[in-house]
mmCIF file of C-alpha atoms and ligand atoms in Angstrom:
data_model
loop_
_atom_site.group_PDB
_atom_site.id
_atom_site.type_symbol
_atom_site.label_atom_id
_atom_site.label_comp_id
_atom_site.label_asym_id
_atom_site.label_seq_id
_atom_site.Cartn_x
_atom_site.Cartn_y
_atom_site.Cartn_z
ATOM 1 C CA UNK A 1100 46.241 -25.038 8.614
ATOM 2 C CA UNK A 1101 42.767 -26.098 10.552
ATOM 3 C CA UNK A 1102 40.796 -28.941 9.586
ATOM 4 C CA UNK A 1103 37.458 -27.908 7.543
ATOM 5 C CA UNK A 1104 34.874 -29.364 9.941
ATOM 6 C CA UNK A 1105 32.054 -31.334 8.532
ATOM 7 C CA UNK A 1106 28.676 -29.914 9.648
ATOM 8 C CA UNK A 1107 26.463 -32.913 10.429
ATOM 9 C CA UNK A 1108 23.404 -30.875 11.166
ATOM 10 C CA UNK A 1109 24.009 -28.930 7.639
ATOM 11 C CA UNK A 1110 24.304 -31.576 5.272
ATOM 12 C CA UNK A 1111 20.954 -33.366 7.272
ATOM 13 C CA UNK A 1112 19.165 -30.463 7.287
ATOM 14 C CA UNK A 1113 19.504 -30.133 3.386
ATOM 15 C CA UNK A 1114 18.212 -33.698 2.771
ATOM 16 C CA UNK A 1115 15.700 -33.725 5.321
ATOM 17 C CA UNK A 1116 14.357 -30.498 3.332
ATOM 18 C CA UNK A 1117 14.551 -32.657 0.050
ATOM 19 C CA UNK A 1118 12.548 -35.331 1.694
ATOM 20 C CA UNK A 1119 9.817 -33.455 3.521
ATOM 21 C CA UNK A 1120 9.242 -31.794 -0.078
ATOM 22 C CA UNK A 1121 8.752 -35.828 -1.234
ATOM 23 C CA UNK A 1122 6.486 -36.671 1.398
ATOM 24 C CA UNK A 1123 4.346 -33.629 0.134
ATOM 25 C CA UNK A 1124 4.652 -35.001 -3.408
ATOM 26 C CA UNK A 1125 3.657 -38.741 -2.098
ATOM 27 C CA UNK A 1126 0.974 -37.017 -0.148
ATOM 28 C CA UNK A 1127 -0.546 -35.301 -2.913
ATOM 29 C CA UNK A 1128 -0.562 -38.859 -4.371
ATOM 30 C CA UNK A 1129 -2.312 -40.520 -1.367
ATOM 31 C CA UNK A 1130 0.514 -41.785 0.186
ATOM 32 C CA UNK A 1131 1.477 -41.516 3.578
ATOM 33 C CA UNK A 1132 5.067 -43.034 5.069
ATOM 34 C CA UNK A 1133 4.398 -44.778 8.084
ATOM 35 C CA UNK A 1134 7.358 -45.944 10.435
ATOM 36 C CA UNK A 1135 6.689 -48.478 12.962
ATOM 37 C CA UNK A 1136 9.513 -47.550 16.052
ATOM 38 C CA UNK A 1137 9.542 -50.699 18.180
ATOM 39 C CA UNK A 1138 11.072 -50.565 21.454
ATOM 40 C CA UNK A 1139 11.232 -52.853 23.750
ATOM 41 C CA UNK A 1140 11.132 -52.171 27.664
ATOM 42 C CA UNK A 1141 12.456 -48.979 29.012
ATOM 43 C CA UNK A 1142 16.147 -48.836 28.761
ATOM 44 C CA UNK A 1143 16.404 -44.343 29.171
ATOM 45 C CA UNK A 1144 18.962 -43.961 26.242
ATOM 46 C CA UNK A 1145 16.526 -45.622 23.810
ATOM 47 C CA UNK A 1146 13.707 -43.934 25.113
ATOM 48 C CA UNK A 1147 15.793 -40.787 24.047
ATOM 49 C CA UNK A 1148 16.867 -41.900 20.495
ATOM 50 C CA UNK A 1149 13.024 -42.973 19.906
ATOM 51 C CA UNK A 1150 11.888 -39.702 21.123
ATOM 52 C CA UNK A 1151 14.614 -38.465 18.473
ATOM 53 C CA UNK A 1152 13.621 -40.087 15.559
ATOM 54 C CA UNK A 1153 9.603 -39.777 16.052
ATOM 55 C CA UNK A 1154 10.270 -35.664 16.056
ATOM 56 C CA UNK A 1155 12.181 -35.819 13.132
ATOM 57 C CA UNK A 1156 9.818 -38.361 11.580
ATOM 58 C CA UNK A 1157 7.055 -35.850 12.315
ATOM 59 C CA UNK A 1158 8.892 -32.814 11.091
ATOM 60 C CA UNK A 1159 8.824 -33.902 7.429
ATOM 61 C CA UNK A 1160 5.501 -35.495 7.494
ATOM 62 C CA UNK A 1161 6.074 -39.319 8.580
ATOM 63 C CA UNK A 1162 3.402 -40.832 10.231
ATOM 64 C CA UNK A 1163 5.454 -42.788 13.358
ATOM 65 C CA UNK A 1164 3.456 -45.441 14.998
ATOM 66 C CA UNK A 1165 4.647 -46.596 18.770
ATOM 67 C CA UNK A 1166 5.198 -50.116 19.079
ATOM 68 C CA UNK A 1167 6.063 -50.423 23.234
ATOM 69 C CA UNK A 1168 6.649 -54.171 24.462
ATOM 70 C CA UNK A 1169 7.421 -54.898 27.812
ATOM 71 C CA UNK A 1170 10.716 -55.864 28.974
ATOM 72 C CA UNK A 1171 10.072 -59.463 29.597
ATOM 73 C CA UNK A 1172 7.594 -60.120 26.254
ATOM 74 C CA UNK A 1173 8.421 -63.792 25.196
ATOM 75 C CA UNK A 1174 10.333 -63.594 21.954
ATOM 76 C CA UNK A 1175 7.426 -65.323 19.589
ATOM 77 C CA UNK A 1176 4.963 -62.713 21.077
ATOM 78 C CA UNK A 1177 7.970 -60.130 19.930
ATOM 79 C CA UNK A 1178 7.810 -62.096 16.474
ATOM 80 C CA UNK A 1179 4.056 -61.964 15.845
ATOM 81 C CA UNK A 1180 4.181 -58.193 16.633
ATOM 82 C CA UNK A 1181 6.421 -58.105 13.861
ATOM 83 C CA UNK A 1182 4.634 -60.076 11.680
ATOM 84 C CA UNK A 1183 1.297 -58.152 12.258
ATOM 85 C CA UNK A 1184 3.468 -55.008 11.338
ATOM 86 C CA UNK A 1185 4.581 -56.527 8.162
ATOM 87 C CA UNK A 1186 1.438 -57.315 6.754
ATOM 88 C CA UNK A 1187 0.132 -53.649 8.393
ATOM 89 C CA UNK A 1188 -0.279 -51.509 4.745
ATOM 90 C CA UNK A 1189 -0.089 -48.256 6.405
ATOM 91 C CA UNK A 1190 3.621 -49.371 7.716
ATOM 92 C CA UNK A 1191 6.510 -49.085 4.958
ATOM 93 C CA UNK A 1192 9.232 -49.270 7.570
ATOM 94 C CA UNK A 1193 10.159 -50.708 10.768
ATOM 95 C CA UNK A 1194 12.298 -49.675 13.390
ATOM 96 C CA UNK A 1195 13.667 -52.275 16.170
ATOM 97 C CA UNK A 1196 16.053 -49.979 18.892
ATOM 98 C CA UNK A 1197 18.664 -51.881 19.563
ATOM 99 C CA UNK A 1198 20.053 -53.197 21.984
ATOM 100 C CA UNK A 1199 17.002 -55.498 22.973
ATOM 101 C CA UNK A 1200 16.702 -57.431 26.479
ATOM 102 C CA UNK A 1201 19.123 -60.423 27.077
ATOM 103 C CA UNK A 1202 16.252 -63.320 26.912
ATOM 104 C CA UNK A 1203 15.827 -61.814 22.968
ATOM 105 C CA UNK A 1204 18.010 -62.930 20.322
ATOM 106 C CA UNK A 1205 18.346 -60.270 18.323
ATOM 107 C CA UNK A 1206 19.627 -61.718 15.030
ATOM 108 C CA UNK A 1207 16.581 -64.372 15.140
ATOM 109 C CA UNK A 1208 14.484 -61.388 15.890
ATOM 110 C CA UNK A 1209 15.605 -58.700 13.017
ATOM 111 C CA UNK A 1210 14.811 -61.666 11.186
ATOM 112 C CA UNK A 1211 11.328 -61.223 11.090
ATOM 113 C CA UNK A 1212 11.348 -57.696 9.758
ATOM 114 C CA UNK A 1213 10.506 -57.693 6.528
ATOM 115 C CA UNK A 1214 13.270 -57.119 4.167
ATOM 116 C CA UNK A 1215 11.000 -54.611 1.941
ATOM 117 C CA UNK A 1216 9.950 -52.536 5.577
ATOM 118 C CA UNK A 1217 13.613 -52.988 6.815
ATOM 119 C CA UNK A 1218 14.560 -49.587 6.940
ATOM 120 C CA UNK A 1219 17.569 -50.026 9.623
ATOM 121 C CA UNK A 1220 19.399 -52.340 6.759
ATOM 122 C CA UNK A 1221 19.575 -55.274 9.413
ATOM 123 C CA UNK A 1222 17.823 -57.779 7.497
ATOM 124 C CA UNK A 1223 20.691 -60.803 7.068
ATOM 125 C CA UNK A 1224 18.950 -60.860 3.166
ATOM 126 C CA UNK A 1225 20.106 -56.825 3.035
ATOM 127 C CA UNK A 1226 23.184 -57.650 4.894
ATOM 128 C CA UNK A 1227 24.301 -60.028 2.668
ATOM 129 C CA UNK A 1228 23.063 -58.181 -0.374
ATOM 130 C CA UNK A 1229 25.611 -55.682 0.856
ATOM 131 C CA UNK A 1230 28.497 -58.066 1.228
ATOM 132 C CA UNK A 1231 28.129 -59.352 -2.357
ATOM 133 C CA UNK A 1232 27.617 -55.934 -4.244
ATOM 134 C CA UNK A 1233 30.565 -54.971 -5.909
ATOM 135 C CA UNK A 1234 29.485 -51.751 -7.552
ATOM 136 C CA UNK A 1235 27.430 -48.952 -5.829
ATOM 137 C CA UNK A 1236 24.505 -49.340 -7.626
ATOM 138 C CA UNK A 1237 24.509 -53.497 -6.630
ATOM 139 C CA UNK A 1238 23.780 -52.267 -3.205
ATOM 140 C CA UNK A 1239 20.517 -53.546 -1.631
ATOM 141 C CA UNK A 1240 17.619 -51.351 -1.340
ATOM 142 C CA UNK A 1241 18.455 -50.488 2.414
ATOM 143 C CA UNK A 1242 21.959 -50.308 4.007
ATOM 144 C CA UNK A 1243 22.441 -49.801 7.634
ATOM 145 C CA UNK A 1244 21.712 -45.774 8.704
ATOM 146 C CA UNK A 1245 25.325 -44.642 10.310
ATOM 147 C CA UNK A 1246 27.333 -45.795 7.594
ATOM 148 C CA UNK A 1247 24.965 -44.688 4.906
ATOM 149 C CA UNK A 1248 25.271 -41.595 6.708
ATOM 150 C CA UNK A 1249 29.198 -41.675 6.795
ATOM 151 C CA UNK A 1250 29.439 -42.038 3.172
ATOM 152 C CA UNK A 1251 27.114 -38.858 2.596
ATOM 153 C CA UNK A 1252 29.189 -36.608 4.858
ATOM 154 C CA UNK A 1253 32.454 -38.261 3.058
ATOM 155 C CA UNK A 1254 30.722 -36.835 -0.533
ATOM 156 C CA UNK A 1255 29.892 -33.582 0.893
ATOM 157 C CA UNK A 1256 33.520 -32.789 1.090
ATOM 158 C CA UNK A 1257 34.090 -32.967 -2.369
ATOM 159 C CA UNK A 1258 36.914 -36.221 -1.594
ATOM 160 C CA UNK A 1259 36.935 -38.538 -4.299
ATOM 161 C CA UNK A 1260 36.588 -42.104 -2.517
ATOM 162 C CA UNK A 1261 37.471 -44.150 -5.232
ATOM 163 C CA UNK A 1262 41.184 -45.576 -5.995
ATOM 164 C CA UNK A 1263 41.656 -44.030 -2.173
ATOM 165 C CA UNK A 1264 43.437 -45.700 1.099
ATOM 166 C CA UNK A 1265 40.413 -45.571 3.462
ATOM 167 C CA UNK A 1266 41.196 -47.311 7.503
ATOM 168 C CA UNK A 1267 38.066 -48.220 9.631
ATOM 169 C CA UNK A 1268 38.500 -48.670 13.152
ATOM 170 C CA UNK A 1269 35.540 -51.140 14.775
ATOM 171 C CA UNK A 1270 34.264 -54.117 12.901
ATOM 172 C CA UNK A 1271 30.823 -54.334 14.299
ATOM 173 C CA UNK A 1272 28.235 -55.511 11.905
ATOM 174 C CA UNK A 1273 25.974 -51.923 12.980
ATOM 175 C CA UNK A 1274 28.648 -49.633 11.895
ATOM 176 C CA UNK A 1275 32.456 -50.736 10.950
ATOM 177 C CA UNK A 1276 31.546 -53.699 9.094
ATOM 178 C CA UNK A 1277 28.833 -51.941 6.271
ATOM 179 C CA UNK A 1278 31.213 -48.743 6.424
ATOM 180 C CA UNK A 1279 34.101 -51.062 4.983
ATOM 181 C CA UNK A 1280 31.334 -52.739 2.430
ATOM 182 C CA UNK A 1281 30.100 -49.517 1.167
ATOM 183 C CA UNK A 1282 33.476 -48.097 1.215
ATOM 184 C CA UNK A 1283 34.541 -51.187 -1.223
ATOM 185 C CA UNK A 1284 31.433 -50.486 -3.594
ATOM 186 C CA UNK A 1285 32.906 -47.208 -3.972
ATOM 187 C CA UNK A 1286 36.443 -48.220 -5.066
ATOM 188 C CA UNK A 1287 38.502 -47.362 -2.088
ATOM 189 C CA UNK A 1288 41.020 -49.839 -0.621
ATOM 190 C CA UNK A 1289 39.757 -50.580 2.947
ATOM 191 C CA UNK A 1290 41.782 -51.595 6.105
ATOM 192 C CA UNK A 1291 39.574 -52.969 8.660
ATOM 193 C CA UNK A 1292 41.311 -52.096 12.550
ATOM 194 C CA UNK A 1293 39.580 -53.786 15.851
ATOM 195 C CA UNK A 1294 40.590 -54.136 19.085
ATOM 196 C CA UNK A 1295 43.055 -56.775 18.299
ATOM 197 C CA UNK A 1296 45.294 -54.866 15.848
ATOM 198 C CA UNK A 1297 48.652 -54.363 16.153
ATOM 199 C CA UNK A 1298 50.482 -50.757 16.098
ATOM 200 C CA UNK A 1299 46.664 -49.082 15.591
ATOM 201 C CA UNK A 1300 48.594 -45.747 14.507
ATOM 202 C CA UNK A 1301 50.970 -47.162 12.016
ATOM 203 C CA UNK A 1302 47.951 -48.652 9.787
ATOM 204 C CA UNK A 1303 45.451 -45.011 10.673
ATOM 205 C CA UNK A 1304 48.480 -42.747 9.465
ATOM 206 C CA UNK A 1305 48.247 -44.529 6.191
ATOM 207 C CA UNK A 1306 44.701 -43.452 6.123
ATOM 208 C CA UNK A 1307 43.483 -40.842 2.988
ATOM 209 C CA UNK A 1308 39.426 -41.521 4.681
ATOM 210 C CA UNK A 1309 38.912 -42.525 7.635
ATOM 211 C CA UNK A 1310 36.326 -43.950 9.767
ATOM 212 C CA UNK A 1311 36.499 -44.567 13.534
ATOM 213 C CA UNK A 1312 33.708 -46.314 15.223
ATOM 214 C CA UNK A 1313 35.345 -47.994 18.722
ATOM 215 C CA UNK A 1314 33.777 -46.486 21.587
ATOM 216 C CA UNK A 1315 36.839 -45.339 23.011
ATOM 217 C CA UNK A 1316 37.390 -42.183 23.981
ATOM 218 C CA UNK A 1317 39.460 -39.868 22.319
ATOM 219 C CA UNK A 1318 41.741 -43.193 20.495
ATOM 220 C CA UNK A 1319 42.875 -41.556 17.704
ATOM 221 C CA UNK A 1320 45.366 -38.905 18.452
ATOM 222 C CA UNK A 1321 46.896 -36.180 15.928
ATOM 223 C CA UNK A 1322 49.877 -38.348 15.548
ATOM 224 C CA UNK A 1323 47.765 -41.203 13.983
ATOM 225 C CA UNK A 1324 46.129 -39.017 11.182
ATOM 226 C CA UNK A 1325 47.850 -38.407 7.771
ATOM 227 C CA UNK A 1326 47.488 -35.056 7.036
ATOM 228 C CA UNK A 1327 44.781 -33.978 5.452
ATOM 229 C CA UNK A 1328 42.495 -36.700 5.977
ATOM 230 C CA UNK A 1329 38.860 -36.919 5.610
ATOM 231 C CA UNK A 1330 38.162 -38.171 9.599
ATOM 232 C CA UNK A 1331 34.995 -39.030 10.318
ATOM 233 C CA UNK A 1332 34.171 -39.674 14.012
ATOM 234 C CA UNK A 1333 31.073 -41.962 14.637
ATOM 235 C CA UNK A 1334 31.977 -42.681 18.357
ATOM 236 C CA UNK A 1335 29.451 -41.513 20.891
ATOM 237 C CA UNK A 1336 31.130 -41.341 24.540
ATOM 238 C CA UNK A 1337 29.225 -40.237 27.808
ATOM 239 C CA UNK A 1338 32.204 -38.058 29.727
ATOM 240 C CA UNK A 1339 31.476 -36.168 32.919
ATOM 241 C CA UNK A 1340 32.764 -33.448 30.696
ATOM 242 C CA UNK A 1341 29.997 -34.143 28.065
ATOM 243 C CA UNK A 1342 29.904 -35.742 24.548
ATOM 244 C CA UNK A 1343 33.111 -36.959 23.145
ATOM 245 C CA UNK A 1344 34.116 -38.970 19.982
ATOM 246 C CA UNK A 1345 36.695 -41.338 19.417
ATOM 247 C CA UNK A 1346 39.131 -38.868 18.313
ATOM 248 C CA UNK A 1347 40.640 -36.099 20.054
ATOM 249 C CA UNK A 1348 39.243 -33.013 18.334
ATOM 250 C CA UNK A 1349 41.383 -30.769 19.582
ATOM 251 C CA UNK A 1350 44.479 -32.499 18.452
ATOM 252 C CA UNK A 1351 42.715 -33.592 15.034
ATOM 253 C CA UNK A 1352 41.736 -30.356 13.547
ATOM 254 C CA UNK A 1353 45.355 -29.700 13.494
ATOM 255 C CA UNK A 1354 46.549 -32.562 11.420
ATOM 256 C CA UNK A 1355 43.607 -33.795 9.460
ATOM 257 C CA UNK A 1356 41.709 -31.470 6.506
ATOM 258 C CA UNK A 1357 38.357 -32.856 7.081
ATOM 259 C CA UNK A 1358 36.841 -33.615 10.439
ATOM 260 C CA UNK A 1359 33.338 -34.110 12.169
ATOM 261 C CA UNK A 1360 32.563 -32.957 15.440
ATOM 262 C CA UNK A 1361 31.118 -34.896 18.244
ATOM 263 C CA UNK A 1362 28.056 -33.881 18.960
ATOM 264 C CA UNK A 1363 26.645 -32.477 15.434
ATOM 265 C CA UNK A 1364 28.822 -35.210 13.096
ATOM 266 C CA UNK A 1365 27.207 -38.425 11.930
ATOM 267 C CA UNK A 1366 24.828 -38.309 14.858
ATOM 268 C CA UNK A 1367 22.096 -36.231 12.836
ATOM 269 C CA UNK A 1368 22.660 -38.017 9.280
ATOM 270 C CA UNK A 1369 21.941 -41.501 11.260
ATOM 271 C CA UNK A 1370 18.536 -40.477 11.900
ATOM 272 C CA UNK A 1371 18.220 -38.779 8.175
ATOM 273 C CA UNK A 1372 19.115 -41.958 6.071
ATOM 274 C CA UNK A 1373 16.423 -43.701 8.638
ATOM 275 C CA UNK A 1374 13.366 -40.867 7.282
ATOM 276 C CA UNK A 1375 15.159 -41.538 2.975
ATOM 277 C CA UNK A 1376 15.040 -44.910 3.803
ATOM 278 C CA UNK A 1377 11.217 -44.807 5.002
ATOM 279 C CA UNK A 1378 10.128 -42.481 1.867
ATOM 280 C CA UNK A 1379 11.746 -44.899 -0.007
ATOM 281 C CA UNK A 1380 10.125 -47.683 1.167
ATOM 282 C CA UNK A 1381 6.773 -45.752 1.321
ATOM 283 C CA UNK A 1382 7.372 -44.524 -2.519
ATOM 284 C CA UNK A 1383 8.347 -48.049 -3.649
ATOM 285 C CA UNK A 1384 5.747 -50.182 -1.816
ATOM 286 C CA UNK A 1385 3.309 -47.708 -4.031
ATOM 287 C CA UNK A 1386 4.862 -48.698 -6.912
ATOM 288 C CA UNK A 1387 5.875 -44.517 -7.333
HETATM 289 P P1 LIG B 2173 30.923 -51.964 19.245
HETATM 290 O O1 LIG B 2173 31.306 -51.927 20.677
HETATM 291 O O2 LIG B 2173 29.922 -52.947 18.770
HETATM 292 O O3 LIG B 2173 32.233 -52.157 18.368
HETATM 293 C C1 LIG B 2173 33.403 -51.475 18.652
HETATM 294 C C2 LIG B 2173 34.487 -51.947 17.721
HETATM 295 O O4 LIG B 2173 35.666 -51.206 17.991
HETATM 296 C C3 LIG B 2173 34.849 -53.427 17.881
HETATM 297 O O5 LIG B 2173 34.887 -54.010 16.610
HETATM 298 C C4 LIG B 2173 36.226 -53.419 18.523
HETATM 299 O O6 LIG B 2173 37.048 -54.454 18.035
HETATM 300 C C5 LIG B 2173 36.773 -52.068 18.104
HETATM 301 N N1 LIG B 2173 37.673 -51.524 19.123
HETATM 302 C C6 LIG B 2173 37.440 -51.403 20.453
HETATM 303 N N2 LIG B 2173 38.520 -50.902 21.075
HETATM 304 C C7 LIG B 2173 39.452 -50.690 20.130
HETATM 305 C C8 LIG B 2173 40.784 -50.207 20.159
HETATM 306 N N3 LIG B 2173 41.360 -49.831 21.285
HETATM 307 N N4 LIG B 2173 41.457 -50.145 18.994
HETATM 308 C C9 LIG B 2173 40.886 -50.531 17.831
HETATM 309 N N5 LIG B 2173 39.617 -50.991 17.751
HETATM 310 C C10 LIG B 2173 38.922 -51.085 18.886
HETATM 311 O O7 LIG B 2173 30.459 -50.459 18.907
HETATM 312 P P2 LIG B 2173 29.573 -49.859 17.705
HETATM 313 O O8 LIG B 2173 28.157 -50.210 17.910
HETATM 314 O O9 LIG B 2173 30.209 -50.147 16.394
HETATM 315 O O10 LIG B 2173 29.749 -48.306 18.028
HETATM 316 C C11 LIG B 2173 31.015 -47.685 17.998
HETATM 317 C C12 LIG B 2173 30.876 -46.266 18.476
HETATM 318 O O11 LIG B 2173 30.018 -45.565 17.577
HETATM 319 C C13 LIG B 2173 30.233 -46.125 19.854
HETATM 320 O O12 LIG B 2173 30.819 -45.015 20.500
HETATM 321 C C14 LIG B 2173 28.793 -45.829 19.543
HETATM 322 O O13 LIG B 2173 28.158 -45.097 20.568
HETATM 323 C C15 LIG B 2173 28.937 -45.002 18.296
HETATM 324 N N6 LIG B 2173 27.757 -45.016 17.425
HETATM 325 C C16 LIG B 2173 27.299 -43.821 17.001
HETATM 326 C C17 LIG B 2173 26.222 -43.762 16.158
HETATM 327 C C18 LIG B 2173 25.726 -42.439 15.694
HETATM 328 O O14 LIG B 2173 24.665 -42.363 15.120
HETATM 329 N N7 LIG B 2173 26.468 -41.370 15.905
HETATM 330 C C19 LIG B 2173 25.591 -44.928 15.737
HETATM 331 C C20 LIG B 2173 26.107 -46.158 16.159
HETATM 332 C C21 LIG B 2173 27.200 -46.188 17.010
#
């Protein structure tokens, strides 16, 4: 039997619905979100994913304000933008695209966000909030987007998480990292896989959830997945042949009983927790 397929753009287009109908509550309250999207130089692909997440900021009614330093700005110039931002009361959130310029050191940087306008979840106060909450509802006000957005698409199959085997491939601290902390708050036994693990396949087949996040093309073959697995594919790969995850679809949807497509997985909730985690901000910093 086929794998049920996950529709990304579904479950975001139901919560985006949710939220533009609380931006018209907030509104009729005098509050306007306002997300600051600050991107630095003019690297094309974040140009793009800006572009993205203005739209769908302005499709439910969040105010998105431009922030556009040049390539070389010196990082306390970077800093005070930031800081000007954070005292800004029209701005509940603030966006820094990643990756910045080399001179820039980005955890020094993300830093200077505030944690209450730290909508990305990249704050080290929200990070480590995150690494010491044992239950779900110890988790700090913001958690980073993707994996937010993994755990939502996990729920909307119905899977119980808790008391489950769960395997994440990737450690980095933007997606495999918080995916293996929230997966913890929710009672699942987590296996953490990177680059350096041994017999990748024997620890994935063991997997009731799981979560791939490399940035390797097509890694995880049918022969790796337990059947019936929840797999959830956050890799993004450029192909000649187009978009491609880090698991081989085709084989996948054979073996596994959940599965999201690349495009049209986690790609669109990414952007979604970003516009909750703005009217949250928004509603909060009014005291709503
Ligand atoms: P990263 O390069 O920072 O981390 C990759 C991780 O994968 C590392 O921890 C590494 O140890 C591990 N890894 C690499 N090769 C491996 C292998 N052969 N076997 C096991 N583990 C291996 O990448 P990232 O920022 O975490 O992103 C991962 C992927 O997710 C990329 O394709 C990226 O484009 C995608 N991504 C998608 C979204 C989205 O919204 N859809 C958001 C963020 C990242």
């Amino acid at each position: 039997m086929g794998a049920k397929i996950i529709d990304g753009k579904q479950v975001a287009a139901s919560i985006r619905q949710r939220l533009k109908e609380e931006v018209a509550e907030l509104a009729k309250k005098g509050v306007t979100p306002g997300l600051a999207t600050v991107l630095v130089g003019e690297d094309p692909a974040s140009q793009v994913y800006v572009r993205m997440k203005e739209k769908a900021c302005g499709e439910i009614g969040i105010i998105s304000k431009g922030i556009r330093p040049p390539a070389d700005i010196p990082q306390e110039e970077l800093i005070a933008q930031l800081e000007e931002l954070n005292r800004d009361p029209a701005i509940h959130g603030i966006l820094v695209q990643l990756p910045l310029p080399k001179h820039l050191n980005t955890a020094e940087v993300l830093k200077h966000v505030s944690p209450e306008k730290d909508v990305d979840g990249f704050h080290p106060l929200n990070l480590g909030k995150l690494l010491s909450a044992k239950y779900w509802d110890e988790l700090p006000k913001f958690v980073p987007c993707t994996p937010a957005g993994v755990i939502k698409l996990i729920d909307s199959t119905g899977v119980e998480i808790e008391g489950k085997q769960a395997v994440v491939v990737g450690r980095s601290i933007i997606v495999g990292k918080p995916v293996a902390m929230l997966l913890l708050a929710r009672q699942a036994t987590v296996t953490m896989c990177h680059s350096r693990t041994k017999d990748l396949g024997a620890v994935t087949r063991e997997a009731d959830i799981l979560v791939v996040a490399a940035g390797v093309p097509r890694l995880i073959k049918g022969e790796m997945i337990k059947p019936g697995a929840v797999v959830i594919d956050v890799g993004v790969n450029r192909l000649e042949e187009g978009l491609v995850g880090d698991v081989d679809f085709d084989q996948a949807k054979e073996v596994a009983g959940y599965l999201t497509p690349v495009p049209g997985g986690v790609g669109p909730m990414t952007i979604t927790m970003l516009l909750a985690n703005t009217v949250r901000a928004a509603r909060e910093a009014a005291g709503l």
